[in-house]
């Protein structure tokens, strides 16, 4: 059951600040040429549509539902501002890089056939990439320096910049939300670039066990990010009702919550997840596959 007209008006009025919040947040991540009014208009329309379609019986808070609709509308608005597709921009950048590389090695400008061979395409593909690289959009509003619009911008598009920032935010949330032992392994190996042997000695386990912990952490981290960003990429569990799957789902929810807040102040244990037991000295069991001790979490 959707909301009535009066209820719709109340929802829109109460949650109108959501539009301003998400617009301001997005403007901090995109070039200054993006118009605030255009984004605010798209966000306001999304809020109204969300209020009309909202079904309170689903149990989903309206603020959360509306925020997703508003962010989606803002992304669509950014896409409409960009003339080029991701593929076109990628081909143009690849052509530029390949041209510079071949010019340096050959001591001259490479021919179209040489570029086609290096890019693994045909001459028509090279011509298309050149057209994409040479294409420009002139602003009709330019009054002082209209030729400034002809300057090539090799940076990411507004959409690409926003998506990259969002993925980085989820990555930070995913790492900080990992169980203590797995997080320690990831931070020491990837952030501090410590050797596996050195970390194994510190933890009192074998190098093989450290590698297993690293694999467990990376798998959990990957699925945690995909659960929020690309749900179709999360593999189905062999036992959907099993304890391990419930703990994985708890971790997924904790990552989403921490990323949404944009802060590391959330305590993972407070989200209902278990804790990792304290480290014990290595035993002969560590020399094997560590089967039976590969669970991601231990019960509290």
PDB file of C-alpha atoms in Angstrom:
ATOM      1  CA  UNK A   1       0.000   0.000   0.000  1.00  0.00           C
ATOM      2  CA  UNK A   2       1.498   3.290  -1.055  1.00  0.00           C
ATOM      3  CA  UNK A   3       1.144   6.551   0.843  1.00  0.00           C
ATOM      4  CA  UNK A   4      -1.807   8.918   0.457  1.00  0.00           C
ATOM      5  CA  UNK A   5      -1.498  12.413  -0.934  1.00  0.00           C
ATOM      6  CA  UNK A   6      -1.407  13.995   2.524  1.00  0.00           C
ATOM      7  CA  UNK A   7       1.125  11.481   3.787  1.00  0.00           C
ATOM      8  CA  UNK A   8       3.237  12.078   0.683  1.00  0.00           C
ATOM      9  CA  UNK A   9       3.338  15.811   1.339  1.00  0.00           C
ATOM     10  CA  UNK A  10       4.382  15.207   4.949  1.00  0.00           C
ATOM     11  CA  UNK A  11       7.156  12.814   3.958  1.00  0.00           C
ATOM     12  CA  UNK A  12       8.511  15.245   1.385  1.00  0.00           C
ATOM     13  CA  UNK A  13       8.414  18.190   3.785  1.00  0.00           C
ATOM     14  CA  UNK A  14      10.046  16.253   6.626  1.00  0.00           C
ATOM     15  CA  UNK A  15      12.816  14.767   4.516  1.00  0.00           C
ATOM     16  CA  UNK A  16      13.594  17.656   2.179  1.00  0.00           C
ATOM     17  CA  UNK A  17      16.929  18.250   3.991  1.00  0.00           C
ATOM     18  CA  UNK A  18      18.026  14.846   2.659  1.00  0.00           C
ATOM     19  CA  UNK A  19      18.220  16.345  -0.820  1.00  0.00           C
ATOM     20  CA  UNK A  20      20.458  19.188   0.309  1.00  0.00           C
ATOM     21  CA  UNK A  21      22.675  16.811   2.260  1.00  0.00           C
ATOM     22  CA  UNK A  22      23.272  14.415  -0.634  1.00  0.00           C
ATOM     23  CA  UNK A  23      23.708  17.226  -3.150  1.00  0.00           C
ATOM     24  CA  UNK A  24      26.312  18.916  -0.938  1.00  0.00           C
ATOM     25  CA  UNK A  25      28.107  15.628  -0.369  1.00  0.00           C
ATOM     26  CA  UNK A  26      28.244  14.921  -4.091  1.00  0.00           C
ATOM     27  CA  UNK A  27      29.426  18.419  -4.995  1.00  0.00           C
ATOM     28  CA  UNK A  28      32.496  17.858  -2.815  1.00  0.00           C
ATOM     29  CA  UNK A  29      33.492  14.908  -5.027  1.00  0.00           C
ATOM     30  CA  UNK A  30      32.853  16.234  -8.516  1.00  0.00           C
ATOM     31  CA  UNK A  31      34.330  19.091 -10.577  1.00  0.00           C
ATOM     32  CA  UNK A  32      33.167  22.600  -9.714  1.00  0.00           C
ATOM     33  CA  UNK A  33      31.572  22.939 -13.139  1.00  0.00           C
ATOM     34  CA  UNK A  34      28.682  20.738 -12.012  1.00  0.00           C
ATOM     35  CA  UNK A  35      25.626  22.914 -11.384  1.00  0.00           C
ATOM     36  CA  UNK A  36      24.111  22.619  -7.908  1.00  0.00           C
ATOM     37  CA  UNK A  37      20.626  23.616  -9.043  1.00  0.00           C
ATOM     38  CA  UNK A  38      20.523  20.812 -11.607  1.00  0.00           C
ATOM     39  CA  UNK A  39      21.414  18.257  -8.968  1.00  0.00           C
ATOM     40  CA  UNK A  40      18.987  19.711  -6.431  1.00  0.00           C
ATOM     41  CA  UNK A  41      16.175  19.581  -8.980  1.00  0.00           C
ATOM     42  CA  UNK A  42      16.880  15.918  -9.788  1.00  0.00           C
ATOM     43  CA  UNK A  43      17.137  15.063  -6.084  1.00  0.00           C
ATOM     44  CA  UNK A  44      13.879  16.825  -5.204  1.00  0.00           C
ATOM     45  CA  UNK A  45      12.012  14.983  -7.936  1.00  0.00           C
ATOM     46  CA  UNK A  46      13.438  11.694  -6.694  1.00  0.00           C
ATOM     47  CA  UNK A  47      12.243  12.509  -3.153  1.00  0.00           C
ATOM     48  CA  UNK A  48       8.703  13.172  -4.364  1.00  0.00           C
ATOM     49  CA  UNK A  49       8.646   9.946  -6.384  1.00  0.00           C
ATOM     50  CA  UNK A  50      10.022   8.032  -3.412  1.00  0.00           C
ATOM     51  CA  UNK A  51       7.296   9.419  -1.145  1.00  0.00           C
ATOM     52  CA  UNK A  52       4.607   8.397  -3.629  1.00  0.00           C
ATOM     53  CA  UNK A  53       5.954   4.879  -4.009  1.00  0.00           C
ATOM     54  CA  UNK A  54       6.873   4.263  -0.369  1.00  0.00           C
ATOM     55  CA  UNK A  55       5.255   1.262   1.299  1.00  0.00           C
ATOM     56  CA  UNK A  56       5.536   1.413   5.072  1.00  0.00           C
ATOM     57  CA  UNK A  57       4.588  -2.265   5.429  1.00  0.00           C
ATOM     58  CA  UNK A  58       8.004  -3.299   4.103  1.00  0.00           C
ATOM     59  CA  UNK A  59       9.593  -2.173   7.356  1.00  0.00           C
ATOM     60  CA  UNK A  60      12.271  -0.162   5.548  1.00  0.00           C
ATOM     61  CA  UNK A  61      12.721   3.336   7.040  1.00  0.00           C
ATOM     62  CA  UNK A  62      11.655   5.998   4.577  1.00  0.00           C
ATOM     63  CA  UNK A  63      14.853   7.985   5.086  1.00  0.00           C
ATOM     64  CA  UNK A  64      16.925   5.003   3.943  1.00  0.00           C
ATOM     65  CA  UNK A  65      14.640   4.292   0.996  1.00  0.00           C
ATOM     66  CA  UNK A  66      14.554   7.931  -0.090  1.00  0.00           C
ATOM     67  CA  UNK A  67      18.327   8.293   0.253  1.00  0.00           C
ATOM     68  CA  UNK A  68      18.877   5.448  -2.212  1.00  0.00           C
ATOM     69  CA  UNK A  69      16.416   6.980  -4.689  1.00  0.00           C
ATOM     70  CA  UNK A  70      17.999  10.428  -4.350  1.00  0.00           C
ATOM     71  CA  UNK A  71      21.547   9.149  -4.830  1.00  0.00           C
ATOM     72  CA  UNK A  72      20.448   7.164  -7.846  1.00  0.00           C
ATOM     73  CA  UNK A  73      18.814  10.234  -9.370  1.00  0.00           C
ATOM     74  CA  UNK A  74      21.928  12.329  -8.763  1.00  0.00           C
ATOM     75  CA  UNK A  75      24.083   9.698 -10.473  1.00  0.00           C
ATOM     76  CA  UNK A  76      21.709   9.669 -13.439  1.00  0.00           C
ATOM     77  CA  UNK A  77      21.926  13.464 -13.619  1.00  0.00           C
ATOM     78  CA  UNK A  78      25.727  13.284 -13.641  1.00  0.00           C
ATOM     79  CA  UNK A  79      25.623  10.695 -16.414  1.00  0.00           C
ATOM     80  CA  UNK A  80      23.421  12.959 -18.498  1.00  0.00           C
ATOM     81  CA  UNK A  81      26.015  15.749 -18.158  1.00  0.00           C
ATOM     82  CA  UNK A  82      28.752  13.558 -19.630  1.00  0.00           C
ATOM     83  CA  UNK A  83      28.715  13.104 -23.427  1.00  0.00           C
ATOM     84  CA  UNK A  84      31.093  10.153 -23.446  1.00  0.00           C
ATOM     85  CA  UNK A  85      30.525   6.611 -22.265  1.00  0.00           C
ATOM     86  CA  UNK A  86      33.060   4.885 -20.041  1.00  0.00           C
ATOM     87  CA  UNK A  87      34.181   2.804 -22.992  1.00  0.00           C
ATOM     88  CA  UNK A  88      34.809   5.866 -25.140  1.00  0.00           C
ATOM     89  CA  UNK A  89      36.884   7.560 -22.451  1.00  0.00           C
ATOM     90  CA  UNK A  90      38.835   4.369 -21.810  1.00  0.00           C
ATOM     91  CA  UNK A  91      39.630   3.950 -25.524  1.00  0.00           C
ATOM     92  CA  UNK A  92      40.739   7.564 -25.800  1.00  0.00           C
ATOM     93  CA  UNK A  93      43.078   7.276 -22.812  1.00  0.00           C
ATOM     94  CA  UNK A  94      44.455   3.972 -24.058  1.00  0.00           C
ATOM     95  CA  UNK A  95      45.152   5.483 -27.483  1.00  0.00           C
ATOM     96  CA  UNK A  96      46.989   8.429 -25.936  1.00  0.00           C
ATOM     97  CA  UNK A  97      49.129   6.193 -23.716  1.00  0.00           C
ATOM     98  CA  UNK A  98      49.963   3.802 -26.555  1.00  0.00           C
ATOM     99  CA  UNK A  99      50.834   6.659 -28.909  1.00  0.00           C
ATOM    100  CA  UNK A 100      53.234   8.167 -26.377  1.00  0.00           C
ATOM    101  CA  UNK A 101      54.858   4.791 -25.680  1.00  0.00           C
ATOM    102  CA  UNK A 102      55.380   3.960 -29.354  1.00  0.00           C
ATOM    103  CA  UNK A 103      56.643   7.470 -30.131  1.00  0.00           C
ATOM    104  CA  UNK A 104      59.286   7.119 -27.428  1.00  0.00           C
ATOM    105  CA  UNK A 105      60.422   3.675 -28.618  1.00  0.00           C
ATOM    106  CA  UNK A 106      60.292   4.371 -32.373  1.00  0.00           C
ATOM    107  CA  UNK A 107      61.593   7.916 -32.272  1.00  0.00           C
ATOM    108  CA  UNK A 108      58.720   9.054 -34.488  1.00  0.00           C
ATOM    109  CA  UNK A 109      54.952   9.230 -34.603  1.00  0.00           C
ATOM    110  CA  UNK A 110      53.515   5.702 -35.014  1.00  0.00           C
ATOM    111  CA  UNK A 111      51.336   4.874 -38.008  1.00  0.00           C
ATOM    112  CA  UNK A 112      47.712   3.809 -37.746  1.00  0.00           C
ATOM    113  CA  UNK A 113      48.664   0.210 -38.515  1.00  0.00           C
ATOM    114  CA  UNK A 114      51.270   0.213 -35.746  1.00  0.00           C
ATOM    115  CA  UNK A 115      48.768   1.646 -33.296  1.00  0.00           C
ATOM    116  CA  UNK A 116      46.172  -0.920 -34.320  1.00  0.00           C
ATOM    117  CA  UNK A 117      48.647  -3.760 -33.731  1.00  0.00           C
ATOM    118  CA  UNK A 118      49.680  -2.415 -30.327  1.00  0.00           C
ATOM    119  CA  UNK A 119      46.057  -1.917 -29.259  1.00  0.00           C
ATOM    120  CA  UNK A 120      44.946  -5.292 -30.561  1.00  0.00           C
ATOM    121  CA  UNK A 121      42.327  -3.802 -32.864  1.00  0.00           C
ATOM    122  CA  UNK A 122      41.934  -2.749 -36.487  1.00  0.00           C
ATOM    123  CA  UNK A 123      42.531   0.609 -38.168  1.00  0.00           C
ATOM    124  CA  UNK A 124      38.834   1.485 -37.887  1.00  0.00           C
ATOM    125  CA  UNK A 125      39.084   1.036 -34.123  1.00  0.00           C
ATOM    126  CA  UNK A 126      42.057   3.419 -34.024  1.00  0.00           C
ATOM    127  CA  UNK A 127      40.103   6.007 -36.022  1.00  0.00           C
ATOM    128  CA  UNK A 128      37.139   5.688 -33.669  1.00  0.00           C
ATOM    129  CA  UNK A 129      39.382   6.118 -30.646  1.00  0.00           C
ATOM    130  CA  UNK A 130      40.934   9.213 -32.252  1.00  0.00           C
ATOM    131  CA  UNK A 131      37.470  10.653 -32.850  1.00  0.00           C
ATOM    132  CA  UNK A 132      36.581  10.050 -29.192  1.00  0.00           C
ATOM    133  CA  UNK A 133      39.805  11.715 -28.059  1.00  0.00           C
ATOM    134  CA  UNK A 134      39.268  14.718 -30.312  1.00  0.00           C
ATOM    135  CA  UNK A 135      35.613  15.218 -29.461  1.00  0.00           C
ATOM    136  CA  UNK A 136      34.763  18.231 -27.288  1.00  0.00           C
ATOM    137  CA  UNK A 137      31.590  19.829 -25.996  1.00  0.00           C
ATOM    138  CA  UNK A 138      31.428  23.620 -26.139  1.00  0.00           C
ATOM    139  CA  UNK A 139      29.593  25.477 -23.404  1.00  0.00           C
ATOM    140  CA  UNK A 140      26.990  27.969 -24.634  1.00  0.00           C
ATOM    141  CA  UNK A 141      27.228  29.753 -21.273  1.00  0.00           C
ATOM    142  CA  UNK A 142      30.921  30.607 -21.659  1.00  0.00           C
ATOM    143  CA  UNK A 143      31.334  34.347 -21.852  1.00  0.00           C
ATOM    144  CA  UNK A 144      34.831  35.240 -20.647  1.00  0.00           C
ATOM    145  CA  UNK A 145      37.077  32.413 -21.831  1.00  0.00           C
ATOM    146  CA  UNK A 146      35.055  30.181 -24.163  1.00  0.00           C
ATOM    147  CA  UNK A 147      38.212  28.539 -25.502  1.00  0.00           C
ATOM    148  CA  UNK A 148      38.855  27.085 -22.067  1.00  0.00           C
ATOM    149  CA  UNK A 149      36.295  24.438 -22.971  1.00  0.00           C
ATOM    150  CA  UNK A 150      38.728  23.117 -25.594  1.00  0.00           C
ATOM    151  CA  UNK A 151      41.322  22.091 -23.008  1.00  0.00           C
ATOM    152  CA  UNK A 152      41.592  18.320 -22.834  1.00  0.00           C
ATOM    153  CA  UNK A 153      40.552  16.833 -19.509  1.00  0.00           C
ATOM    154  CA  UNK A 154      42.177  13.459 -18.932  1.00  0.00           C
ATOM    155  CA  UNK A 155      40.845  13.177 -15.412  1.00  0.00           C
ATOM    156  CA  UNK A 156      37.928  10.961 -14.395  1.00  0.00           C
ATOM    157  CA  UNK A 157      34.400  12.001 -15.263  1.00  0.00           C
ATOM    158  CA  UNK A 158      32.093  13.155 -12.426  1.00  0.00           C
ATOM    159  CA  UNK A 159      30.444   9.742 -12.373  1.00  0.00           C
ATOM    160  CA  UNK A 160      33.775   7.904 -12.306  1.00  0.00           C
ATOM    161  CA  UNK A 161      35.084  10.136  -9.519  1.00  0.00           C
ATOM    162  CA  UNK A 162      31.961   9.594  -7.444  1.00  0.00           C
ATOM    163  CA  UNK A 163      31.949   5.819  -7.930  1.00  0.00           C
ATOM    164  CA  UNK A 164      35.652   5.588  -7.089  1.00  0.00           C
ATOM    165  CA  UNK A 165      35.130   7.571  -3.896  1.00  0.00           C
ATOM    166  CA  UNK A 166      32.165   5.427  -2.940  1.00  0.00           C
ATOM    167  CA  UNK A 167      34.087   2.191  -3.497  1.00  0.00           C
ATOM    168  CA  UNK A 168      36.996   3.541  -1.442  1.00  0.00           C
ATOM    169  CA  UNK A 169      34.599   4.389   1.375  1.00  0.00           C
ATOM    170  CA  UNK A 170      33.194   0.853   1.336  1.00  0.00           C
ATOM    171  CA  UNK A 171      36.718  -0.600   1.191  1.00  0.00           C
ATOM    172  CA  UNK A 172      37.725   1.323   4.308  1.00  0.00           C
ATOM    173  CA  UNK A 173      34.543   0.198   6.045  1.00  0.00           C
ATOM    174  CA  UNK A 174      35.145  -3.404   4.979  1.00  0.00           C
ATOM    175  CA  UNK A 175      38.696  -3.505   6.315  1.00  0.00           C
ATOM    176  CA  UNK A 176      37.874  -1.788   9.599  1.00  0.00           C
ATOM    177  CA  UNK A 177      34.889  -4.125  10.115  1.00  0.00           C
ATOM    178  CA  UNK A 178      36.858  -7.349   9.609  1.00  0.00           C
ATOM    179  CA  UNK A 179      37.305  -9.531  12.700  1.00  0.00           C
ATOM    180  CA  UNK A 180      40.365  -8.490  14.701  1.00  0.00           C
ATOM    181  CA  UNK A 181      42.647 -11.295  13.593  1.00  0.00           C
ATOM    182  CA  UNK A 182      41.779 -11.036   9.900  1.00  0.00           C
ATOM    183  CA  UNK A 183      42.002  -7.251   9.956  1.00  0.00           C
ATOM    184  CA  UNK A 184      45.432  -7.431  11.551  1.00  0.00           C
ATOM    185  CA  UNK A 185      46.671  -9.747   8.796  1.00  0.00           C
ATOM    186  CA  UNK A 186      45.354  -7.468   6.034  1.00  0.00           C
ATOM    187  CA  UNK A 187      46.769  -4.304   7.598  1.00  0.00           C
ATOM    188  CA  UNK A 188      50.189  -5.813   8.250  1.00  0.00           C
ATOM    189  CA  UNK A 189      50.577  -7.485   4.836  1.00  0.00           C
ATOM    190  CA  UNK A 190      49.040  -4.864   2.553  1.00  0.00           C
ATOM    191  CA  UNK A 191      49.265  -1.556   4.420  1.00  0.00           C
ATOM    192  CA  UNK A 192      52.584  -2.065   6.197  1.00  0.00           C
ATOM    193  CA  UNK A 193      54.057  -4.411   3.566  1.00  0.00           C
ATOM    194  CA  UNK A 194      55.391  -6.854   6.155  1.00  0.00           C
ATOM    195  CA  UNK A 195      56.790 -10.242   5.031  1.00  0.00           C
ATOM    196  CA  UNK A 196      54.606 -13.288   5.636  1.00  0.00           C
ATOM    197  CA  UNK A 197      57.391 -14.981   7.595  1.00  0.00           C
ATOM    198  CA  UNK A 198      57.703 -12.027   9.971  1.00  0.00           C
ATOM    199  CA  UNK A 199      53.939 -11.863  10.569  1.00  0.00           C
ATOM    200  CA  UNK A 200      53.774 -15.627  11.113  1.00  0.00           C
ATOM    201  CA  UNK A 201      56.461 -15.377  13.776  1.00  0.00           C
ATOM    202  CA  UNK A 202      54.567 -12.575  15.497  1.00  0.00           C
ATOM    203  CA  UNK A 203      51.302 -14.525  15.544  1.00  0.00           C
ATOM    204  CA  UNK A 204      52.968 -17.796  16.493  1.00  0.00           C
ATOM    205  CA  UNK A 205      51.619 -19.727  13.509  1.00  0.00           C
ATOM    206  CA  UNK A 206      53.011 -21.128  10.287  1.00  0.00           C
ATOM    207  CA  UNK A 207      53.372 -19.131   7.075  1.00  0.00           C
ATOM    208  CA  UNK A 208      50.761 -21.417   5.544  1.00  0.00           C
ATOM    209  CA  UNK A 209      48.295 -20.379   8.231  1.00  0.00           C
ATOM    210  CA  UNK A 210      48.964 -16.703   7.559  1.00  0.00           C
ATOM    211  CA  UNK A 211      48.264 -17.312   3.876  1.00  0.00           C
ATOM    212  CA  UNK A 212      44.993 -19.002   4.808  1.00  0.00           C
ATOM    213  CA  UNK A 213      43.986 -16.084   7.008  1.00  0.00           C
ATOM    214  CA  UNK A 214      44.831 -13.694   4.183  1.00  0.00           C
ATOM    215  CA  UNK A 215      42.650 -15.669   1.763  1.00  0.00           C
ATOM    216  CA  UNK A 216      39.770 -15.781   4.262  1.00  0.00           C
ATOM    217  CA  UNK A 217      40.019 -12.048   4.860  1.00  0.00           C
ATOM    218  CA  UNK A 218      40.180 -11.121   1.172  1.00  0.00           C
ATOM    219  CA  UNK A 219      37.237 -13.392   0.340  1.00  0.00           C
ATOM    220  CA  UNK A 220      35.145 -11.970   3.164  1.00  0.00           C
ATOM    221  CA  UNK A 221      36.154  -8.423   2.233  1.00  0.00           C
ATOM    222  CA  UNK A 222      35.306  -8.962  -1.443  1.00  0.00           C
ATOM    223  CA  UNK A 223      31.883 -10.394  -0.650  1.00  0.00           C
ATOM    224  CA  UNK A 224      31.236  -7.654   1.900  1.00  0.00           C
ATOM    225  CA  UNK A 225      31.834  -4.943  -0.692  1.00  0.00           C
ATOM    226  CA  UNK A 226      29.882  -6.743  -3.406  1.00  0.00           C
ATOM    227  CA  UNK A 227      26.937  -7.268  -1.057  1.00  0.00           C
ATOM    228  CA  UNK A 228      26.400  -3.487  -1.094  1.00  0.00           C
ATOM    229  CA  UNK A 229      27.796  -2.477  -4.488  1.00  0.00           C
ATOM    230  CA  UNK A 230      27.285  -5.510  -6.777  1.00  0.00           C
ATOM    231  CA  UNK A 231      24.966  -8.021  -5.059  1.00  0.00           C
ATOM    232  CA  UNK A 232      24.847 -10.259  -8.147  1.00  0.00           C
ATOM    233  CA  UNK A 233      28.544 -11.036  -7.672  1.00  0.00           C
ATOM    234  CA  UNK A 234      28.098 -12.495  -4.184  1.00  0.00           C
ATOM    235  CA  UNK A 235      28.152 -16.313  -4.454  1.00  0.00           C
ATOM    236  CA  UNK A 236      25.251 -18.260  -3.012  1.00  0.00           C
ATOM    237  CA  UNK A 237      25.981 -20.065   0.237  1.00  0.00           C
ATOM    238  CA  UNK A 238      26.039 -23.855   0.294  1.00  0.00           C
ATOM    239  CA  UNK A 239      24.074 -23.729   3.533  1.00  0.00           C
ATOM    240  CA  UNK A 240      21.959 -20.538   3.581  1.00  0.00           C
ATOM    241  CA  UNK A 241      20.658 -21.314   7.063  1.00  0.00           C
ATOM    242  CA  UNK A 242      24.033 -22.262   8.498  1.00  0.00           C
ATOM    243  CA  UNK A 243      25.855 -20.447  11.270  1.00  0.00           C
ATOM    244  CA  UNK A 244      28.720 -19.385   8.981  1.00  0.00           C
ATOM    245  CA  UNK A 245      26.317 -17.779   6.517  1.00  0.00           C
ATOM    246  CA  UNK A 246      24.496 -15.903   9.286  1.00  0.00           C
ATOM    247  CA  UNK A 247      27.833 -14.517  10.463  1.00  0.00           C
ATOM    248  CA  UNK A 248      28.696 -13.501   6.908  1.00  0.00           C
ATOM    249  CA  UNK A 249      25.387 -11.677   6.591  1.00  0.00           C
ATOM    250  CA  UNK A 250      26.047  -9.928   9.899  1.00  0.00           C
ATOM    251  CA  UNK A 251      29.396  -8.766   8.545  1.00  0.00           C
ATOM    252  CA  UNK A 252      27.769  -7.550   5.296  1.00  0.00           C
ATOM    253  CA  UNK A 253      25.244  -5.504   7.279  1.00  0.00           C
ATOM    254  CA  UNK A 254      27.977  -4.035   9.484  1.00  0.00           C
ATOM    255  CA  UNK A 255      30.017  -2.963   6.432  1.00  0.00           C
ATOM    256  CA  UNK A 256      26.984  -1.279   4.872  1.00  0.00           C
ATOM    257  CA  UNK A 257      26.168   0.523   8.115  1.00  0.00           C
ATOM    258  CA  UNK A 258      29.709   1.763   8.645  1.00  0.00           C
ATOM    259  CA  UNK A 259      30.059   2.907   5.030  1.00  0.00           C
ATOM    260  CA  UNK A 260      26.729   4.734   5.209  1.00  0.00           C
ATOM    261  CA  UNK A 261      27.859   6.645   8.294  1.00  0.00           C
ATOM    262  CA  UNK A 262      31.242   7.395   6.733  1.00  0.00           C
ATOM    263  CA  UNK A 263      33.022   6.927  10.034  1.00  0.00           C
ATOM    264  CA  UNK A 264      34.994   4.307  11.889  1.00  0.00           C
ATOM    265  CA  UNK A 265      33.207   4.920  15.185  1.00  0.00           C
ATOM    266  CA  UNK A 266      30.973   1.849  14.873  1.00  0.00           C
ATOM    267  CA  UNK A 267      32.128  -0.983  17.050  1.00  0.00           C
ATOM    268  CA  UNK A 268      31.892  -4.242  15.173  1.00  0.00           C
ATOM    269  CA  UNK A 269      30.995  -6.214  18.251  1.00  0.00           C
ATOM    270  CA  UNK A 270      28.015  -3.916  18.888  1.00  0.00           C
ATOM    271  CA  UNK A 271      26.577  -4.936  15.543  1.00  0.00           C
ATOM    272  CA  UNK A 272      25.888  -8.390  16.908  1.00  0.00           C
ATOM    273  CA  UNK A 273      28.848 -10.205  15.411  1.00  0.00           C
ATOM    274  CA  UNK A 274      31.085 -12.631  17.232  1.00  0.00           C
ATOM    275  CA  UNK A 275      34.642 -11.983  18.238  1.00  0.00           C
ATOM    276  CA  UNK A 276      37.909 -13.636  17.329  1.00  0.00           C
ATOM    277  CA  UNK A 277      39.450 -15.726  20.106  1.00  0.00           C
ATOM    278  CA  UNK A 278      42.812 -14.688  21.468  1.00  0.00           C
ATOM    279  CA  UNK A 279      45.888 -16.024  19.695  1.00  0.00           C
ATOM    280  CA  UNK A 280      47.409 -19.218  21.028  1.00  0.00           C
ATOM    281  CA  UNK A 281      50.867 -20.667  20.297  1.00  0.00           C
ATOM    282  CA  UNK A 282      51.280 -22.712  17.129  1.00  0.00           C
ATOM    283  CA  UNK A 283      50.823 -26.479  17.382  1.00  0.00           C
ATOM    284  CA  UNK A 284      51.384 -29.391  15.082  1.00  0.00           C
ATOM    285  CA  UNK A 285      47.878 -28.839  13.732  1.00  0.00           C
ATOM    286  CA  UNK A 286      49.128 -25.590  12.218  1.00  0.00           C
ATOM    287  CA  UNK A 287      51.361 -27.565   9.899  1.00  0.00           C
ATOM    288  CA  UNK A 288      48.371 -28.968   8.028  1.00  0.00           C
ATOM    289  CA  UNK A 289      45.482 -27.373   6.272  1.00  0.00           C
ATOM    290  CA  UNK A 290      44.008 -26.038   9.549  1.00  0.00           C
ATOM    291  CA  UNK A 291      40.719 -27.629   8.617  1.00  0.00           C
ATOM    292  CA  UNK A 292      38.093 -27.071  11.257  1.00  0.00           C
ATOM    293  CA  UNK A 293      39.684 -23.779  12.299  1.00  0.00           C
ATOM    294  CA  UNK A 294      38.973 -21.862   9.114  1.00  0.00           C
ATOM    295  CA  UNK A 295      35.700 -20.382  10.301  1.00  0.00           C
ATOM    296  CA  UNK A 296      35.496 -16.651   9.832  1.00  0.00           C
ATOM    297  CA  UNK A 297      34.188 -15.922  13.299  1.00  0.00           C
ATOM    298  CA  UNK A 298      34.109 -17.586  16.673  1.00  0.00           C
ATOM    299  CA  UNK A 299      31.113 -17.451  18.956  1.00  0.00           C
ATOM    300  CA  UNK A 300      31.162 -14.778  21.563  1.00  0.00           C
TER     301      UNK A 300
END
